[in-house]
mmCIF file of C-alpha atoms and ligand atoms in Angstrom:
data_model
loop_
_atom_site.group_PDB
_atom_site.id
_atom_site.type_symbol
_atom_site.label_atom_id
_atom_site.label_comp_id
_atom_site.label_asym_id
_atom_site.label_seq_id
_atom_site.Cartn_x
_atom_site.Cartn_y
_atom_site.Cartn_z
ATOM 1 C CA MET A 1 -20.746 9.349 -4.548
ATOM 2 C CA ALA A 2 -20.467 5.656 -3.774
ATOM 3 C CA SER A 3 -19.629 5.113 -0.143
ATOM 4 C CA LEU A 4 -16.857 2.750 0.818
ATOM 5 C CA GLU A 5 -16.329 1.668 4.393
ATOM 6 C CA ILE A 6 -12.728 0.764 5.192
ATOM 7 C CA VAL A 7 -11.566 -1.161 8.281
ATOM 8 C CA THR A 8 -7.868 -1.513 9.119
ATOM 9 C CA VAL A 9 -6.995 -4.987 10.415
ATOM 10 C CA PRO A 10 -3.538 -5.345 12.016
ATOM 11 C CA CYS A 11 -2.089 -8.800 11.237
ATOM 12 C CA ARG A 12 1.118 -10.687 12.085
ATOM 13 C CA SER A 13 3.801 -8.416 13.539
ATOM 14 C CA ASP A 14 3.419 -5.371 11.285
ATOM 15 C CA ASN A 15 1.080 -6.193 8.364
ATOM 16 C CA TYR A 16 -2.243 -4.562 7.579
ATOM 17 C CA ALA A 17 -5.216 -6.125 5.825
ATOM 18 C CA TYR A 18 -8.195 -3.919 4.949
ATOM 19 C CA LEU A 19 -11.867 -4.805 4.951
ATOM 20 C CA LEU A 20 -13.836 -2.909 2.312
ATOM 21 C CA ARG A 21 -17.622 -2.723 2.285
ATOM 22 C CA ASP A 22 -19.640 -0.860 -0.315
ATOM 23 C CA ALA A 23 -23.159 0.567 0.039
ATOM 24 C CA SER A 24 -24.737 -2.673 -1.262
ATOM 25 C CA GLY A 25 -23.045 -4.679 1.512
ATOM 26 C CA ALA A 26 -20.436 -6.472 -0.609
ATOM 27 C CA VAL A 27 -17.233 -7.102 1.360
ATOM 28 C CA ALA A 28 -13.644 -7.594 0.213
ATOM 29 C CA VAL A 29 -10.393 -7.894 2.078
ATOM 30 C CA VAL A 30 -7.235 -6.444 0.549
ATOM 31 C CA ASP A 31 -4.528 -9.054 1.235
ATOM 32 C CA ALA A 32 -4.759 -11.950 3.661
ATOM 33 C CA PRO A 33 -1.646 -12.005 5.848
ATOM 34 C CA GLU A 34 -3.285 -14.463 8.259
ATOM 35 C CA THR A 35 -6.797 -15.701 9.044
ATOM 36 C CA ALA A 36 -7.707 -15.077 12.687
ATOM 37 C CA PRO A 37 -7.703 -11.251 12.885
ATOM 38 C CA ILE A 38 -9.598 -10.975 9.588
ATOM 39 C CA VAL A 39 -12.264 -13.453 10.740
ATOM 40 C CA ALA A 40 -12.531 -11.624 14.061
ATOM 41 C CA ALA A 41 -12.960 -8.249 12.357
ATOM 42 C CA LEU A 42 -15.659 -9.672 10.043
ATOM 43 C CA GLU A 43 -17.533 -11.408 12.861
ATOM 44 C CA GLU A 44 -17.452 -8.348 15.062
ATOM 45 C CA ARG A 45 -19.423 -6.547 12.339
ATOM 46 C CA GLY A 46 -21.590 -9.454 11.255
ATOM 47 C CA TRP A 47 -20.092 -9.293 7.767
ATOM 48 C CA GLY A 48 -19.501 -12.095 5.288
ATOM 49 C CA LEU A 49 -16.618 -12.084 2.839
ATOM 50 C CA ASP A 50 -17.139 -11.995 -0.924
ATOM 51 C CA TRP A 51 -13.647 -11.266 -2.218
ATOM 52 C CA ILE A 52 -9.963 -11.381 -1.414
ATOM 53 C CA TRP A 53 -8.044 -8.860 -3.501
ATOM 54 C CA LEU A 54 -4.328 -9.592 -3.561
ATOM 55 C CA THR A 55 -1.601 -7.020 -4.146
ATOM 56 C CA HIS A 56 1.367 -9.392 -4.615
ATOM 57 C CA HIS A 57 2.585 -12.916 -4.054
ATOM 58 C CA HIS A 58 4.623 -12.628 -0.826
ATOM 59 C CA ALA A 59 3.623 -15.036 1.948
ATOM 60 C CA ASP A 60 2.840 -12.247 4.400
ATOM 61 C CA HIS A 61 0.081 -11.106 2.002
ATOM 62 C CA VAL A 62 -1.406 -14.441 0.898
ATOM 63 C CA ALA A 63 -0.945 -16.853 3.833
ATOM 64 C CA GLY A 64 -4.594 -16.582 4.951
ATOM 65 C CA VAL A 65 -6.182 -17.108 1.524
ATOM 66 C CA ALA A 66 -6.844 -20.868 1.670
ATOM 67 C CA ASP A 67 -8.491 -20.725 5.115
ATOM 68 C CA LEU A 68 -10.650 -17.722 4.209
ATOM 69 C CA VAL A 69 -11.796 -19.362 0.966
ATOM 70 C CA ALA A 70 -12.651 -22.566 2.856
ATOM 71 C CA ARG A 71 -14.566 -20.647 5.511
ATOM 72 C CA TYR A 72 -16.468 -18.095 3.410
ATOM 73 C CA GLY A 73 -16.432 -19.520 -0.113
ATOM 74 C CA CYS A 74 -15.114 -16.127 -1.201
ATOM 75 C CA LYS A 75 -13.460 -15.465 -4.551
ATOM 76 C CA VAL A 76 -9.877 -14.360 -5.105
ATOM 77 C CA ALA A 77 -8.600 -11.627 -7.427
ATOM 78 C CA GLY A 78 -5.024 -10.784 -8.311
ATOM 79 C CA ALA A 79 -2.614 -9.993 -11.115
ATOM 80 C CA ARG A 80 -3.154 -12.101 -14.218
ATOM 81 C CA ALA A 81 0.547 -11.868 -15.051
ATOM 82 C CA ASP A 82 1.421 -13.384 -11.653
ATOM 83 C CA ALA A 83 -1.232 -16.125 -11.662
ATOM 84 C CA GLU A 84 1.390 -18.857 -11.357
ATOM 85 C CA ARG A 85 2.794 -17.468 -8.116
ATOM 86 C CA LEU A 86 -0.506 -16.428 -6.520
ATOM 87 C CA PRO A 87 -3.177 -18.645 -4.951
ATOM 88 C CA LYS A 88 -5.800 -19.830 -7.459
ATOM 89 C CA LEU A 89 -7.476 -16.749 -8.925
ATOM 90 C CA ASP A 90 -11.160 -16.434 -9.801
ATOM 91 C CA ARG A 91 -10.608 -13.007 -11.331
ATOM 92 C CA MET A 92 -7.424 -12.014 -13.142
ATOM 93 C CA LEU A 93 -6.512 -8.334 -13.300
ATOM 94 C CA GLY A 94 -4.112 -6.085 -15.138
ATOM 95 C CA GLU A 95 -3.215 -2.424 -15.402
ATOM 96 C CA GLY A 96 -6.092 -0.256 -16.577
ATOM 97 C CA GLU A 97 -8.789 -2.828 -15.810
ATOM 98 C CA THR A 98 -11.461 -2.224 -13.217
ATOM 99 C CA VAL A 99 -12.800 -4.554 -10.571
ATOM 100 C CA ALA A 100 -16.160 -4.063 -8.875
ATOM 101 C CA LEU A 101 -17.046 -4.423 -5.226
ATOM 102 C CA GLY A 102 -20.828 -4.171 -5.375
ATOM 103 C CA GLU A 103 -21.394 -0.694 -6.781
ATOM 104 C CA ALA A 104 -17.869 0.545 -6.083
ATOM 105 C CA GLN A 105 -15.272 0.380 -8.848
ATOM 106 C CA ALA A 106 -11.537 0.052 -8.383
ATOM 107 C CA ALA A 107 -8.990 0.674 -11.113
ATOM 108 C CA VAL A 108 -5.978 -1.616 -11.151
ATOM 109 C CA ILE A 109 -2.567 0.048 -11.258
ATOM 110 C CA ASP A 110 0.597 -1.928 -11.967
ATOM 111 C CA VAL A 111 3.101 -0.891 -9.304
ATOM 112 C CA SER A 112 5.891 -3.378 -10.049
ATOM 113 C CA GLY A 113 9.257 -3.009 -8.334
ATOM 114 C CA HIS A 114 9.025 -4.613 -4.890
ATOM 115 C CA THR A 115 7.815 -7.626 -6.874
ATOM 116 C CA VAL A 116 7.112 -7.734 -10.585
ATOM 117 C CA ASN A 117 3.341 -7.772 -11.217
ATOM 118 C CA HIS A 118 2.539 -6.102 -7.908
ATOM 119 C CA ILE A 119 -0.780 -4.267 -8.255
ATOM 120 C CA ALA A 120 -2.576 -1.486 -6.385
ATOM 121 C CA TYR A 121 -6.343 -0.937 -6.182
ATOM 122 C CA HIS A 122 -7.557 2.626 -6.720
ATOM 123 C CA PHE A 123 -11.106 3.795 -6.001
ATOM 124 C CA PRO A 124 -11.339 7.149 -7.815
ATOM 125 C CA GLU A 125 -14.795 8.024 -6.438
ATOM 126 C CA ALA A 126 -14.020 7.161 -2.827
ATOM 127 C CA LYS A 127 -10.507 8.609 -3.332
ATOM 128 C CA ALA A 128 -8.651 5.672 -1.779
ATOM 129 C CA VAL A 129 -5.738 3.553 -2.953
ATOM 130 C CA PHE A 130 -4.507 0.253 -1.538
ATOM 131 C CA THR A 131 -0.806 0.074 -2.232
ATOM 132 C CA GLY A 132 0.441 -3.183 -0.666
ATOM 133 C CA ASP A 133 4.240 -3.018 -0.461
ATOM 134 C CA SER A 134 4.743 -0.318 -3.109
ATOM 135 C CA LEU A 135 4.102 3.004 -1.344
ATOM 136 C CA PHE A 136 4.308 3.104 2.460
ATOM 137 C CA VAL A 137 3.749 5.972 4.891
ATOM 138 C CA LEU A 138 6.988 7.991 4.448
ATOM 139 C CA GLY A 139 8.585 5.086 2.591
ATOM 140 C CA CYS A 140 8.385 2.525 -0.179
ATOM 141 C CA GLY A 141 8.932 -1.202 -0.527
ATOM 142 C CA ARG A 142 12.356 -2.668 -1.030
ATOM 143 C CA VAL A 143 13.101 -3.322 -4.689
ATOM 144 C CA PHE A 144 13.385 -7.118 -4.672
ATOM 145 C CA GLU A 145 12.366 -8.231 -8.164
ATOM 146 C CA GLY A 146 12.070 -5.190 -10.385
ATOM 147 C CA THR A 147 14.526 -2.411 -11.169
ATOM 148 C CA HIS A 148 14.826 0.940 -9.472
ATOM 149 C CA ALA A 149 13.605 2.584 -12.698
ATOM 150 C CA MET A 150 10.530 0.339 -12.631
ATOM 151 C CA MET A 151 9.811 1.191 -8.994
ATOM 152 C CA TRP A 152 10.206 4.906 -9.690
ATOM 153 C CA ALA A 153 7.753 4.635 -12.603
ATOM 154 C CA SER A 154 5.300 2.812 -10.334
ATOM 155 C CA LEU A 155 5.561 5.358 -7.531
ATOM 156 C CA SER A 156 5.197 8.153 -10.086
ATOM 157 C CA LYS A 157 1.801 6.744 -11.116
ATOM 158 C CA LEU A 158 0.650 6.893 -7.493
ATOM 159 C CA ALA A 159 2.080 10.403 -7.158
ATOM 160 C CA ARG A 160 -0.222 11.572 -9.983
ATOM 161 C CA LEU A 161 -3.426 10.545 -8.186
ATOM 162 C CA ASP A 162 -5.584 13.251 -6.617
ATOM 163 C CA PRO A 163 -3.592 14.531 -3.620
ATOM 164 C CA ALA A 164 -6.674 14.020 -1.417
ATOM 165 C CA THR A 165 -6.575 10.263 -2.113
ATOM 166 C CA THR A 166 -6.146 8.252 1.079
ATOM 167 C CA VAL A 167 -3.322 5.697 0.995
ATOM 168 C CA TRP A 168 -3.660 2.340 2.758
ATOM 169 C CA CYS A 169 -0.420 0.365 2.714
ATOM 170 C CA GLY A 170 0.604 -3.177 3.593
ATOM 171 C CA HIS A 171 2.820 -2.586 6.631
ATOM 172 C CA GLU A 172 3.279 -0.411 9.699
ATOM 173 C CA TYR A 173 6.851 0.656 8.892
ATOM 174 C CA THR A 174 6.281 4.341 9.553
ATOM 175 C CA LEU A 175 8.665 5.058 12.429
ATOM 176 C CA GLY A 176 11.596 3.349 10.666
ATOM 177 C CA ASN A 177 10.754 5.269 7.496
ATOM 178 C CA LEU A 178 10.498 8.471 9.525
ATOM 179 C CA ALA A 179 14.027 8.036 10.898
ATOM 180 C CA PHE A 180 15.423 7.744 7.385
ATOM 181 C CA ALA A 181 13.337 10.625 6.011
ATOM 182 C CA ARG A 182 14.555 12.892 8.823
ATOM 183 C CA ALA A 183 18.149 11.910 8.120
ATOM 184 C CA VAL A 184 17.907 12.919 4.455
ATOM 185 C CA GLU A 185 15.648 15.976 4.808
ATOM 186 C CA PRO A 186 16.214 17.368 8.302
ATOM 187 C CA GLY A 187 14.910 20.800 7.241
ATOM 188 C CA ASN A 188 11.541 19.604 5.903
ATOM 189 C CA ALA A 189 8.915 21.291 8.126
ATOM 190 C CA LYS A 190 6.038 19.169 6.785
ATOM 191 C CA LEU A 191 8.016 16.058 7.633
ATOM 192 C CA ALA A 192 8.613 17.337 11.165
ATOM 193 C CA GLU A 193 4.887 17.976 11.573
ATOM 194 C CA GLN A 194 3.882 14.550 10.275
ATOM 195 C CA GLY A 195 6.626 12.835 12.273
ATOM 196 C CA ALA A 196 5.287 14.231 15.537
ATOM 197 C CA GLU A 197 1.795 12.965 14.671
ATOM 198 C CA TYR A 198 3.074 9.496 13.818
ATOM 199 C CA GLU A 199 5.158 9.213 16.979
ATOM 200 C CA GLN A 200 2.098 10.077 19.025
ATOM 201 C CA ALA A 201 -0.067 7.604 17.109
ATOM 202 C CA ARG A 202 2.387 4.763 17.686
ATOM 203 C CA ALA A 203 2.868 5.679 21.339
ATOM 204 C CA GLU A 204 -0.901 5.299 21.703
ATOM 205 C CA GLY A 205 -0.911 2.040 19.744
ATOM 206 C CA ARG A 206 -2.792 3.508 16.781
ATOM 207 C CA PRO A 207 -2.023 2.696 13.123
ATOM 208 C CA THR A 208 -0.444 5.501 11.099
ATOM 209 C CA VAL A 209 -2.614 4.661 8.072
ATOM 210 C CA PRO A 210 -4.186 6.174 6.174
ATOM 211 C CA THR A 211 -1.921 8.849 4.842
ATOM 212 C CA THR A 212 -2.763 10.781 1.662
ATOM 213 C CA ILE A 213 -0.946 11.258 -1.622
ATOM 214 C CA GLY A 214 -0.629 14.959 -0.775
ATOM 215 C CA ARG A 215 0.987 14.244 2.594
ATOM 216 C CA GLU A 216 3.426 11.837 0.963
ATOM 217 C CA LEU A 217 4.361 14.306 -1.767
ATOM 218 C CA ALA A 218 5.302 16.749 0.988
ATOM 219 C CA ALA A 219 7.319 14.386 3.191
ATOM 220 C CA ASN A 220 8.077 10.966 1.679
ATOM 221 C CA PRO A 221 11.616 11.087 0.245
ATOM 222 C CA PHE A 222 10.778 8.336 -2.254
ATOM 223 C CA LEU A 223 8.174 10.570 -3.918
ATOM 224 C CA ARG A 224 10.427 13.623 -3.807
ATOM 225 C CA ALA A 225 13.175 12.700 -6.248
ATOM 226 C CA LYS A 226 12.369 15.820 -8.324
ATOM 227 C CA GLU A 227 12.728 18.155 -5.313
ATOM 228 C CA PRO A 228 15.933 20.222 -5.324
ATOM 229 C CA SER A 229 16.181 19.883 -1.515
ATOM 230 C CA LEU A 230 16.234 16.094 -1.680
ATOM 231 C CA GLN A 231 18.580 16.033 -4.659
ATOM 232 C CA ALA A 232 21.002 18.302 -2.810
ATOM 233 C CA ALA A 233 20.813 16.157 0.339
ATOM 234 C CA LEU A 234 21.859 13.142 -1.719
ATOM 235 C CA GLY A 235 24.615 15.016 -3.561
ATOM 236 C CA LEU A 236 22.685 14.655 -6.843
ATOM 237 C CA SER A 237 21.533 18.187 -7.665
ATOM 238 C CA GLY A 238 20.075 18.334 -11.156
ATOM 239 C CA ALA A 239 20.211 14.570 -11.622
ATOM 240 C CA ASP A 240 17.508 12.525 -13.279
ATOM 241 C CA ALA A 241 14.652 11.777 -10.865
ATOM 242 C CA ALA A 242 14.911 8.020 -11.380
ATOM 243 C CA ALA A 243 18.599 8.152 -10.425
ATOM 244 C CA VAL A 244 17.808 10.243 -7.337
ATOM 245 C CA PHE A 245 15.141 7.754 -6.324
ATOM 246 C CA ALA A 246 17.553 4.837 -6.815
ATOM 247 C CA GLU A 247 20.186 6.502 -4.610
ATOM 248 C CA ALA A 248 17.608 7.186 -1.880
ATOM 249 C CA ARG A 249 16.389 3.576 -2.002
ATOM 250 C CA ARG A 250 19.963 2.210 -1.811
ATOM 251 C CA ARG A 251 20.738 4.431 1.173
ATOM 252 C CA LYS A 252 17.597 3.292 2.941
ATOM 253 C CA ASP A 253 18.565 -0.348 2.311
ATOM 254 C CA ALA A 254 21.815 0.324 4.196
ATOM 255 C CA PHE A 255 20.319 2.693 6.819
HETATM 256 ZN ZN1 ZN B 301 5.989 -7.935 0.100
HETATM 257 FE FE1 FE B 302 4.902 -7.460 2.881
#
């Protein structure tokens, strides 16, 4: 099994970038919210930078690209369909394609909804997925550009990954997401368990990433639109899952 080293790099007020290093020593960063913390994390380890892999076009995910390219001469990968809104891409990607980091292979998943042409990077062997602003710990991104049906379809793709897959998301929004999740599913014991862990992590200044797909299926209301308990909590028993998801997302927007 190909090994993949993953380093969480807190950036800006609540963003995360992730350094990835495969067994051959190739290094990528998933998203570039700003330059300084990424450079510091690389230098601390004596690593170079070969690739920037972008999830979507928002400034808090791409603002550090130009500086990192100037400093390391690294290449940039991102969604082909969003090439006009992203920094200049050396490698254009789409759903179902794979991108290599040394010997490690990531499959590209289209997770449109927060933005259209938002992509996630899934390493099936290492069982890790980098979700940007699609799936968060106990939450999901706001639906800015796509439709709720599109976002539900995107989250459903992530929900079908191996439950052991670790999930590395673009922001530390966990405690806010936890408050909403508790409000809609106060009787969810798994949520209570996870919530206590996350509160302790944040109190100690630790990131709440990574979570896993399995943990999210048990506690993240935005992956639970098929669960009778969530449907009942939203007054939508028996409703279509996409409609249940949309109602949950709208309530969170106003929460
Ligand atoms: Zn975003
Ligand atoms: Fe963001």
